[in-house]
Short mmCIF file of C-alpha atoms and ligand atoms in Angstrom, two decimals:
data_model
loop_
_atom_site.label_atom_id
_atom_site.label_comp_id
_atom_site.label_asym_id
_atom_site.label_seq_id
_atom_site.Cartn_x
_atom_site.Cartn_y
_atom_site.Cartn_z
CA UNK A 1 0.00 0.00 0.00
CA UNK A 2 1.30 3.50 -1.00
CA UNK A 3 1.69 5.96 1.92
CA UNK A 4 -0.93 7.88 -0.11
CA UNK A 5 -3.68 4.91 0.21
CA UNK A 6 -3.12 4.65 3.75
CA UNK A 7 -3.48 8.14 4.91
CA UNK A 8 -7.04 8.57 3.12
CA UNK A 9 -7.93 5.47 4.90
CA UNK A 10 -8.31 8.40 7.90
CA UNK A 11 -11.07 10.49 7.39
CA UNK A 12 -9.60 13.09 9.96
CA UNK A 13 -6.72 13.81 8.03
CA UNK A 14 -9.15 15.70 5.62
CA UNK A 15 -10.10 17.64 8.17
CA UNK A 16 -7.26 18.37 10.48
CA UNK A 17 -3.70 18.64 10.61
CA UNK A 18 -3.64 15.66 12.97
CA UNK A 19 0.04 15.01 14.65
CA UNK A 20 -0.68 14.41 18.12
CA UNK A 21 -0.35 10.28 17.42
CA UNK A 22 1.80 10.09 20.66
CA UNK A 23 -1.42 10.50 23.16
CA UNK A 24 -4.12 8.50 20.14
CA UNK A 25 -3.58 7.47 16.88
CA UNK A 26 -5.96 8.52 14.29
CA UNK A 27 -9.66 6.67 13.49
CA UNK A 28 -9.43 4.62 10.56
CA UNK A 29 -12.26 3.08 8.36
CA UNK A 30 -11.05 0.54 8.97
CA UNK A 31 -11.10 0.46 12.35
CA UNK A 32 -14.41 1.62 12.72
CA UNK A 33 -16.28 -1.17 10.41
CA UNK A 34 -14.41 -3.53 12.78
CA UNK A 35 -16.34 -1.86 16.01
CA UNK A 36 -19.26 -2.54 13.68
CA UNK A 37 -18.83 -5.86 13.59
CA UNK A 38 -18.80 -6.03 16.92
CA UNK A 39 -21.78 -4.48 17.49
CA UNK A 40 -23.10 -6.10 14.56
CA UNK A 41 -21.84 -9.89 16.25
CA UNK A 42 -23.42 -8.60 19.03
CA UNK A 43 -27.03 -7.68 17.63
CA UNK A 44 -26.85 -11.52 15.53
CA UNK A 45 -25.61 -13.49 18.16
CA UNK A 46 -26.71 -12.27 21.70
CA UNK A 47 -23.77 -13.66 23.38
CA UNK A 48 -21.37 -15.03 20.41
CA UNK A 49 -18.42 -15.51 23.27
CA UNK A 50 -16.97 -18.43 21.09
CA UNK A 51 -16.90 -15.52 17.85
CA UNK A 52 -15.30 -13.01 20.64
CA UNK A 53 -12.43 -15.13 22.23
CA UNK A 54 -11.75 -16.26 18.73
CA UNK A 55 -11.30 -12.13 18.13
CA UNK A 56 -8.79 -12.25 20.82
CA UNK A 57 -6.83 -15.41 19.62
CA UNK A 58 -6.39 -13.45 16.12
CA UNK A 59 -5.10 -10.43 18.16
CA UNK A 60 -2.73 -12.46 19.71
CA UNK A 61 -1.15 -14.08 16.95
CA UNK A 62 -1.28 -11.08 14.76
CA UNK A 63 0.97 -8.96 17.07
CA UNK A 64 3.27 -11.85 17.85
CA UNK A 65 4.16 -11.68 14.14
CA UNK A 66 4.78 -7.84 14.07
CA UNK A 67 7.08 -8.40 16.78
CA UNK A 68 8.99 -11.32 15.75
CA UNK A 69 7.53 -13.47 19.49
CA UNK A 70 5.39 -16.85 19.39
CA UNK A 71 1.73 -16.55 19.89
CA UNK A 72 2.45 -18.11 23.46
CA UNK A 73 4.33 -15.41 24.53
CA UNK A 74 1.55 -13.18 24.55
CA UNK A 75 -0.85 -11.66 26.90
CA UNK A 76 -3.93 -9.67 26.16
CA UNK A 77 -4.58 -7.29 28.95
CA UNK A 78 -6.82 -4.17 29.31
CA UNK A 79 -3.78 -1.17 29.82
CA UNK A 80 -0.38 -1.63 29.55
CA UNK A 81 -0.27 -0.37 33.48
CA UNK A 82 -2.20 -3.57 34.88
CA UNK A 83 0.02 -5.58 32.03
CA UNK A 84 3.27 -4.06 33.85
CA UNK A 85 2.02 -4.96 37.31
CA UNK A 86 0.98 -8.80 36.65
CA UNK A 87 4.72 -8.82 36.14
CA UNK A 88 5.59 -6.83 38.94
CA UNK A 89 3.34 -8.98 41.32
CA UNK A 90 5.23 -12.34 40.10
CA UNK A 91 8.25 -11.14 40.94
CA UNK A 92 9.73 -12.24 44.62
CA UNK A 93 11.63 -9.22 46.38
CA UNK A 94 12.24 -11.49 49.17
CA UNK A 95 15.65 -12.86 48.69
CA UNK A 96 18.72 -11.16 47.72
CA UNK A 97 17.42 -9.89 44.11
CA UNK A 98 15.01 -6.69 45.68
CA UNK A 99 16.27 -3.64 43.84
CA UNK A 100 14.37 -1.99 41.15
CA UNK A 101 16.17 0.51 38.68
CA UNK A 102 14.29 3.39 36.98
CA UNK A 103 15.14 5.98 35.44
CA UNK A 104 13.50 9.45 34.78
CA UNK A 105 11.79 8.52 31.23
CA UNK A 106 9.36 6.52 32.81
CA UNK A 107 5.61 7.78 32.46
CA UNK A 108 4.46 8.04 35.80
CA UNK A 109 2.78 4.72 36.02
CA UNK A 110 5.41 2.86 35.50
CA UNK A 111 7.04 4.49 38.25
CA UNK A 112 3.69 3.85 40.39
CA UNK A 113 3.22 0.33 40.08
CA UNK A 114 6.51 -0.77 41.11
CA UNK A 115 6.89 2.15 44.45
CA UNK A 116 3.67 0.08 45.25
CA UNK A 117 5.98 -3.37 45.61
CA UNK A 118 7.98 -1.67 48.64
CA UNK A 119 5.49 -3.22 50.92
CA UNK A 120 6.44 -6.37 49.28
CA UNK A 121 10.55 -5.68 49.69
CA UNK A 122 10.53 -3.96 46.90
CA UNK A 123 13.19 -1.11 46.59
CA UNK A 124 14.01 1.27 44.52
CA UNK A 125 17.01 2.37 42.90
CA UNK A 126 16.75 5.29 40.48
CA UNK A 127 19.31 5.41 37.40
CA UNK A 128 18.11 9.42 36.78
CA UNK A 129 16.07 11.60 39.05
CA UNK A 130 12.67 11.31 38.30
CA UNK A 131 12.28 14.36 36.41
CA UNK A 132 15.43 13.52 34.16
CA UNK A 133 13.89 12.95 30.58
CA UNK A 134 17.30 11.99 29.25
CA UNK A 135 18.59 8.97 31.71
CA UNK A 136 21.61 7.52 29.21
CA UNK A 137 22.20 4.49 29.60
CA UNK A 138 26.15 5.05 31.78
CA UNK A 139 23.74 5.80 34.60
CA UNK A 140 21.71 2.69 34.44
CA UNK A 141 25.13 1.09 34.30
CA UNK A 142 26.38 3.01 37.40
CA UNK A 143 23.73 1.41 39.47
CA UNK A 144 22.89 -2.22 38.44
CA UNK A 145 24.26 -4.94 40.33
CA UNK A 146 23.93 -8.33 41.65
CA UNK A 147 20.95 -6.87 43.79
CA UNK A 148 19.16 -5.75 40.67
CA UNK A 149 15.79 -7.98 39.71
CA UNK A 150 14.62 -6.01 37.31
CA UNK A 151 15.09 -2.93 35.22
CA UNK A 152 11.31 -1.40 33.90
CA UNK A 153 12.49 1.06 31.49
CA UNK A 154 10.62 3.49 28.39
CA UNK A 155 12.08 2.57 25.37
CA UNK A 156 11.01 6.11 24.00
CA UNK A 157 10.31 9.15 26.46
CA UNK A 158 6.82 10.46 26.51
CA UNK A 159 8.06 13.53 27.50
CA UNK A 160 10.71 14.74 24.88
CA UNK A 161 11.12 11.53 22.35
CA UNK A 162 14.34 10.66 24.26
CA UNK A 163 15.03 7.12 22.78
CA UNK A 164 17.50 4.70 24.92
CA UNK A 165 20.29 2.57 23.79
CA UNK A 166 18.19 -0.69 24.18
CA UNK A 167 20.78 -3.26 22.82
CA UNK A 168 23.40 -1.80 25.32
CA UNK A 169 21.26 -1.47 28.23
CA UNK A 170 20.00 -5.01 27.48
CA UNK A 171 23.22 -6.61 27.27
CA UNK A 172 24.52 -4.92 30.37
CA UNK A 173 21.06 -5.35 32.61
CA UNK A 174 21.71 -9.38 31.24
CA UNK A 175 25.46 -9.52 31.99
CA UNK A 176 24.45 -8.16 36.20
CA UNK A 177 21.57 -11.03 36.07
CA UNK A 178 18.68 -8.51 35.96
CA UNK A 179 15.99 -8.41 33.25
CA UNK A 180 14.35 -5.97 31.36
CA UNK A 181 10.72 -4.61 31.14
CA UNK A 182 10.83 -2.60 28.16
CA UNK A 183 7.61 -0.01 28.01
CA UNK A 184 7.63 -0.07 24.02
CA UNK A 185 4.21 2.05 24.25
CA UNK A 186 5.85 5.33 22.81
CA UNK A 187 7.59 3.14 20.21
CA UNK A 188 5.86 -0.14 18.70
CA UNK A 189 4.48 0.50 15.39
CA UNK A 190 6.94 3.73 14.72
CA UNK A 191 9.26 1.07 13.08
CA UNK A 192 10.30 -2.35 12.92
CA UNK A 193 10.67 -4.19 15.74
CA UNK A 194 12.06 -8.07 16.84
CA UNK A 195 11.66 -8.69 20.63
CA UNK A 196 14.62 -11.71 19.58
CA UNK A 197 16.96 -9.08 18.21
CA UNK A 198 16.39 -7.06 20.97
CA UNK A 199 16.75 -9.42 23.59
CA UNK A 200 14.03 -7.88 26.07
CA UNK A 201 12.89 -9.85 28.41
CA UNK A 202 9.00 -8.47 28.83
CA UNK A 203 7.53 -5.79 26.64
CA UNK A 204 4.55 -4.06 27.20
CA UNK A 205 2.40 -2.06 24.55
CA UNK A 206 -0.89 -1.07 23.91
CA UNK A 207 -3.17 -0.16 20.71
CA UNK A 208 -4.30 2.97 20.82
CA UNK A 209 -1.08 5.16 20.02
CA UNK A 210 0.58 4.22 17.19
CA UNK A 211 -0.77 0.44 16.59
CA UNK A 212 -4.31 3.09 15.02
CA UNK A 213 -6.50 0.98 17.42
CA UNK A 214 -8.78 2.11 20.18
CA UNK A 215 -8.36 2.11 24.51
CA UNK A 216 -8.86 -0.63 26.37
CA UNK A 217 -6.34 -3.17 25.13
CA UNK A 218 -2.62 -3.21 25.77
CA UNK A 219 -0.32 -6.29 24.97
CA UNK A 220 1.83 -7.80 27.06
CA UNK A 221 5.23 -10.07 25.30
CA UNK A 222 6.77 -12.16 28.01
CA UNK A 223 10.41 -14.44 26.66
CA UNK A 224 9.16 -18.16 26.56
CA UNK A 225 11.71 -19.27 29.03
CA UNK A 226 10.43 -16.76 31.38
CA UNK A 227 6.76 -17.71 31.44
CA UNK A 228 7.00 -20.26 33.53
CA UNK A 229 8.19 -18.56 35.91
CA UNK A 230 5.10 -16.25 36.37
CA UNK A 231 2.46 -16.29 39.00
CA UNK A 232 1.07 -12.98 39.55
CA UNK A 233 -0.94 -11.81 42.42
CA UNK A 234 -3.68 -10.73 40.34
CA UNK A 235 -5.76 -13.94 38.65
CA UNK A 236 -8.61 -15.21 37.67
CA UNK A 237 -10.05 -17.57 35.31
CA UNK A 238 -8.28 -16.77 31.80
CA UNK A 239 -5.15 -17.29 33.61
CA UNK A 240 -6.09 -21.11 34.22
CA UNK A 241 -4.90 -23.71 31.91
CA UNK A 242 -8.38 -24.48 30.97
CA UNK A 243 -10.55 -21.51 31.18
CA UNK A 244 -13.73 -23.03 30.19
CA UNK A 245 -13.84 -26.22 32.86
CA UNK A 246 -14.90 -23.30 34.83
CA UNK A 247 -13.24 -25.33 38.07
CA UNK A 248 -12.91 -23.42 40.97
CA UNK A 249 -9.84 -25.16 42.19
CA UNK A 250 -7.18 -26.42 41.35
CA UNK A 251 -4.96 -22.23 40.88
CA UNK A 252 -3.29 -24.38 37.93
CA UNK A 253 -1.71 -22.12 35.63
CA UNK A 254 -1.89 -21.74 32.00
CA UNK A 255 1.35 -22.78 30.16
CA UNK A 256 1.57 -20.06 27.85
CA UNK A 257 1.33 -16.00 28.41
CA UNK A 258 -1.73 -16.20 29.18
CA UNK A 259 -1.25 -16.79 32.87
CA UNK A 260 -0.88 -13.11 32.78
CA UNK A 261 -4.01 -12.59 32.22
CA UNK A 262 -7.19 -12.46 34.59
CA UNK A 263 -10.82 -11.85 33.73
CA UNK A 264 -12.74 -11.52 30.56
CA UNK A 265 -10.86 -9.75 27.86
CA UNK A 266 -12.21 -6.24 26.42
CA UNK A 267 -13.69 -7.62 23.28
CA UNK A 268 -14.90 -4.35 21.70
CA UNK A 269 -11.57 -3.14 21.94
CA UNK A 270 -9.83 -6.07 20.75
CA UNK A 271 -12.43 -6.16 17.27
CA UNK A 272 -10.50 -2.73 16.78
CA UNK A 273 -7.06 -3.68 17.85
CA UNK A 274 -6.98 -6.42 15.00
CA UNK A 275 -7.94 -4.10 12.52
CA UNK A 276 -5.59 -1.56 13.55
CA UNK A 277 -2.87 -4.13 13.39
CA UNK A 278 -4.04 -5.52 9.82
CA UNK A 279 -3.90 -1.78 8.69
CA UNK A 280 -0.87 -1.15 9.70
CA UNK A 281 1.01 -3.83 7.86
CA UNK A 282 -0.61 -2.45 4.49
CA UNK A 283 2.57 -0.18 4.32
CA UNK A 284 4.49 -2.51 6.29
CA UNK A 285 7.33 -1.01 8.70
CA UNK A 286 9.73 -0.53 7.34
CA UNK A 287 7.82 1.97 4.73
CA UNK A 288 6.27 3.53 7.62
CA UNK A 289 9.46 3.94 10.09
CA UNK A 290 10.93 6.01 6.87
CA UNK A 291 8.38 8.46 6.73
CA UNK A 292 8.13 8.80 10.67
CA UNK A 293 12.03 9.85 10.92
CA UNK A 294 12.18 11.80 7.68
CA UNK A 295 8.63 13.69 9.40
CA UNK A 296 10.35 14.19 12.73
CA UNK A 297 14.09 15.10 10.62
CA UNK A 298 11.47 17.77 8.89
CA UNK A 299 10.14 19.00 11.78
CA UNK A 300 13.28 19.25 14.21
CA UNK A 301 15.46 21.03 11.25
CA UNK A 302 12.30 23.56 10.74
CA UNK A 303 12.37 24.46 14.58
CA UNK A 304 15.97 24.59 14.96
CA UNK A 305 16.04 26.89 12.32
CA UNK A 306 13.44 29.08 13.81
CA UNK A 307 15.81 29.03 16.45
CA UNK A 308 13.04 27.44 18.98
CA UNK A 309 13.90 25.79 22.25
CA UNK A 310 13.89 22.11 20.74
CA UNK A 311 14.05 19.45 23.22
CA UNK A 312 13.91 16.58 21.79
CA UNK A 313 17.52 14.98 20.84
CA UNK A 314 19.28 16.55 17.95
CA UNK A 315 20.84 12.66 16.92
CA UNK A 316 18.35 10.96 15.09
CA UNK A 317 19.26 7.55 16.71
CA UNK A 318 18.33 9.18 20.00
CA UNK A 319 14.44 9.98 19.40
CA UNK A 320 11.09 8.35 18.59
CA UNK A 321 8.40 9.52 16.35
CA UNK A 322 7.77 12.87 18.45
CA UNK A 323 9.08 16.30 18.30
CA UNK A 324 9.03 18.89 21.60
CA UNK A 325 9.11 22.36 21.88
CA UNK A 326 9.72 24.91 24.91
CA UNK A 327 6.96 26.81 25.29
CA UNK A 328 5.96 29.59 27.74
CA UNK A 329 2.55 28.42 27.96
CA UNK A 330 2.03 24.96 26.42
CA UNK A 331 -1.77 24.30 26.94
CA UNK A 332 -2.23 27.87 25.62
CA UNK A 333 -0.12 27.01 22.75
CA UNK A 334 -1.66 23.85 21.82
CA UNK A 335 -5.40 25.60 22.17
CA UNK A 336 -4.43 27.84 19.65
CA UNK A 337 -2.84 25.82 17.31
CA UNK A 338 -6.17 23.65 17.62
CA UNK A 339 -8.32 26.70 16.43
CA UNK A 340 -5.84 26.96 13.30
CA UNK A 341 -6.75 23.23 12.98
CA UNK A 342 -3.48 21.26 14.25
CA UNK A 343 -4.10 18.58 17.03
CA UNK A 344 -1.24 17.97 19.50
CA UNK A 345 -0.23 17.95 22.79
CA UNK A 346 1.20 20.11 25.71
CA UNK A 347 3.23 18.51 28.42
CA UNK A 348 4.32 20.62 31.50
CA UNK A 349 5.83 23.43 29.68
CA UNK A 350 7.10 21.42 26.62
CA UNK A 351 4.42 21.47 23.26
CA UNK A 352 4.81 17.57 21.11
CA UNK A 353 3.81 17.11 17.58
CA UNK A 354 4.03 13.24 16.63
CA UNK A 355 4.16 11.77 13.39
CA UNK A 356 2.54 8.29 12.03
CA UNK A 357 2.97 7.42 8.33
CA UNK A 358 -0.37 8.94 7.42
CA UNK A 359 1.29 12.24 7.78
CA UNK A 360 3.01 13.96 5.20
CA UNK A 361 5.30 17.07 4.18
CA UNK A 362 2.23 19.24 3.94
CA UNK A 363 1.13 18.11 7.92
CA UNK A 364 5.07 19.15 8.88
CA UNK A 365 4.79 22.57 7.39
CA UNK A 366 1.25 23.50 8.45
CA UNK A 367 2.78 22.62 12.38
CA UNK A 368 5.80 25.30 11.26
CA UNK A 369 3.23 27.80 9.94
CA UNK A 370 1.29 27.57 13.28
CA UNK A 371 4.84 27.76 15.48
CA UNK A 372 5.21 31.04 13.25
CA UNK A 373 2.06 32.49 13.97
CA UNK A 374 2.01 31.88 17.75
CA UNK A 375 5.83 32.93 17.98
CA UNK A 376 5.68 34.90 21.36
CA UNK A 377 4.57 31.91 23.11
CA UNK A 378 7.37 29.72 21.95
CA UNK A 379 10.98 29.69 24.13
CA UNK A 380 14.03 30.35 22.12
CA UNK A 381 16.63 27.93 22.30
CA UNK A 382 18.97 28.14 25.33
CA UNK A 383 22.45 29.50 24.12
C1 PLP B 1 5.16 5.36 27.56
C2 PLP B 1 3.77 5.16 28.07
N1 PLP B 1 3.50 4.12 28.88
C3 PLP B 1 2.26 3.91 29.35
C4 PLP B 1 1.21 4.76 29.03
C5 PLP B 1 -0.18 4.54 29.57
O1 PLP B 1 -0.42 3.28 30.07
P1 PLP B 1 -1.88 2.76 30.37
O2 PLP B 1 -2.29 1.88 29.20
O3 PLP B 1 -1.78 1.99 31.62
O4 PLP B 1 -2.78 3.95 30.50
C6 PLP B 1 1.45 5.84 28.20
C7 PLP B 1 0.33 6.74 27.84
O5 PLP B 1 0.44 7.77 27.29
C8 PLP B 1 2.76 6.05 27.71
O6 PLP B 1 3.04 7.09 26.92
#
């Protein structure tokens, strides 16, 4: 599919200058006919559960395959912060493994649900103070050891598109014993990605950024070898190794992933999540991961020339598929850039544009006209 096909497979796009892909990515046709079928499913069957868990299976195994896992590696869970935490509740801090190591990337939930495991022996180690949106990786280094369980860390920064050295961190977390929780939700579906290559342990992810689906699903990839090894706190009957014996005891487990999971899954959400997915590999990603950098390359040279305060990383290795800007008032700056028509997204004092493939040259350019227009409320770039 040309990049041209699949942006006016987005009605909004007609309509707005939409870059703000980094909070929701934009409604497809696509995806909406597949929240008709649900409804539709619904209206036909009354209570097709066998049609709905079958919806789910597909969702699995589709984003297994854009991320290189096994179908059994995969959890379906409602938000990628109760996805992080069946993780975080399997995990013993009782023995000489306790310390967790964050960084300041994290978005705040991430940080939450593991502060929460201190009355378990959880502790906390942080790699970058909590407001540091650029933790390299040297300080992660400084601070792992062989009291380190685990290392939860945002692949790409919500805040400024700060992207970590993965590999490195990876092979450094592995060589102290730890593993790695990558939070991949500011970067899955931005380019390609191979869990294998990467070497993550967990990675969690949901739809509704830039995977075009809607809330209420995340996805959860958990190393086969790992699985086993899983029993969270939080369970219920989809965790069980056969769901539909509907036996109260015995707390088997499943054998795959989805012992992860816990109650019934958010069909509605899932109907869109598989279209989103099925769009998405229409341009396939490596096409779309080319027109996300050269987007963000577009917009970053504009505002550096315009001599704005630019704060996401210069290095194009170093950032994701969003650009920030300084700004003196950000949610002032974003409503007025909304009234011209251009939908992004103000965080604490710093304004982000984000790109998907369905953008385009024109999109980058109408954001540049609007940072003209509403100059005085831009910062200039420190000296
Ligand atoms: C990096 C990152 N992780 C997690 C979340 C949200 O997680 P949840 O699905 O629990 O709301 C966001 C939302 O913007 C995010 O940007």
């Amino acid at each position: 599919m040309t990049l041209d096909d699949f942006r006016a497979r987005f009605p909004i796009l007609g309509r707005r200058v939409y870059v703000n892909s980094c909070s929701q990515g934009a409604l497809s046709i696509d995806v909406e006919a597949a929240i008709g079928r649900f409804t539709a499913s619904w209206h036909s069957g009354g209570s097709p559960w066998d049609q709905w868990v079958g919806e789910v299976e597909r969702l699995r195994a589709l984003f297994a395959g854009t991320i290189g896992a096994d179908a059994d590696e995969i959890a379906v869970m409602p938000n990628a912060t109760v996805a992080a935490a069946a993780i975080a509740t399997a995990l013993p801090f009782d023995g000489p493994r306790r310390e967790v190591l964050l960084g300041g990337v994290e978005f705040p939930t991430m940080a939450h649900l593991w502060q929460a495991q201190a009355r378990r022996g959880a502790q906390i180690v942080w790699a970058g103070a909590p407001d540091d949106s650029r933790t390299p990786v040297e300080c992660y280094e400084a601070r792992l050891s062989d009291r380190t369980s685990i290392v939860p860390v945002a692949h790409v920064c919500f805040r400024n598109g700060y992207r970590l050295d993965l590999p490195r961190l990876v092979a450094r977390a592995h060589d102290a014993g730890a593993l790695v929780m990558v939070d991949d939700y500011q970067h899955t579906g931005t380019a390609p990605l191979d869990v294998r290559a990467l070497g993550v342990d967990v990675l969690v992810t949901g739809t509704l950024k830039y995977l075009l689906g809607p809330p209420g699903v995340s996805l959860l990839y958990v190393r086969r070898s790992l699985v086993e090894q899983l029993e969270p706190l939080v369970t219920g009957w989809f965790g069980r190794a056969e769901p539909f014996a509907f036996a109260l005891t015995p707390l088997d487990w499943s054998s795959s992933a989805r012992r992860l999971e816990s109650g019934s899954p958010p069909v509605p959400s899932v109907y869109g999540a598989v279209a989103g997915l099925e769009l998405l590999r229409m341009p396939g990603a490596d096409q779309v991961g080319h027109q996300i950098a050269r987007l963000v390359n577009r917009t970053v040279t504009g505002a550096l020339d315009r001599g704005l305060d630019v704060r996401t990383p210069i290095t194009p290795s170093e950032r994701g598929a969003l650009v920030v800007v300084g700004a003196t008032d950000a949610q002032a700056l974003a409503a007025r850039l909304a009234a011209r028509g251009v939908i992004a997204s103000a965080r604490g004092s710093g304004l982000r544009v984000s790109f998907h493939a369905y953008n385009n040259d024109a999109d980058v350019d109408a954001v540049l006209a609007g940072l003209d227009a509403e100059r005085p409320l831009l910062l200039d770039r420190p000296a």
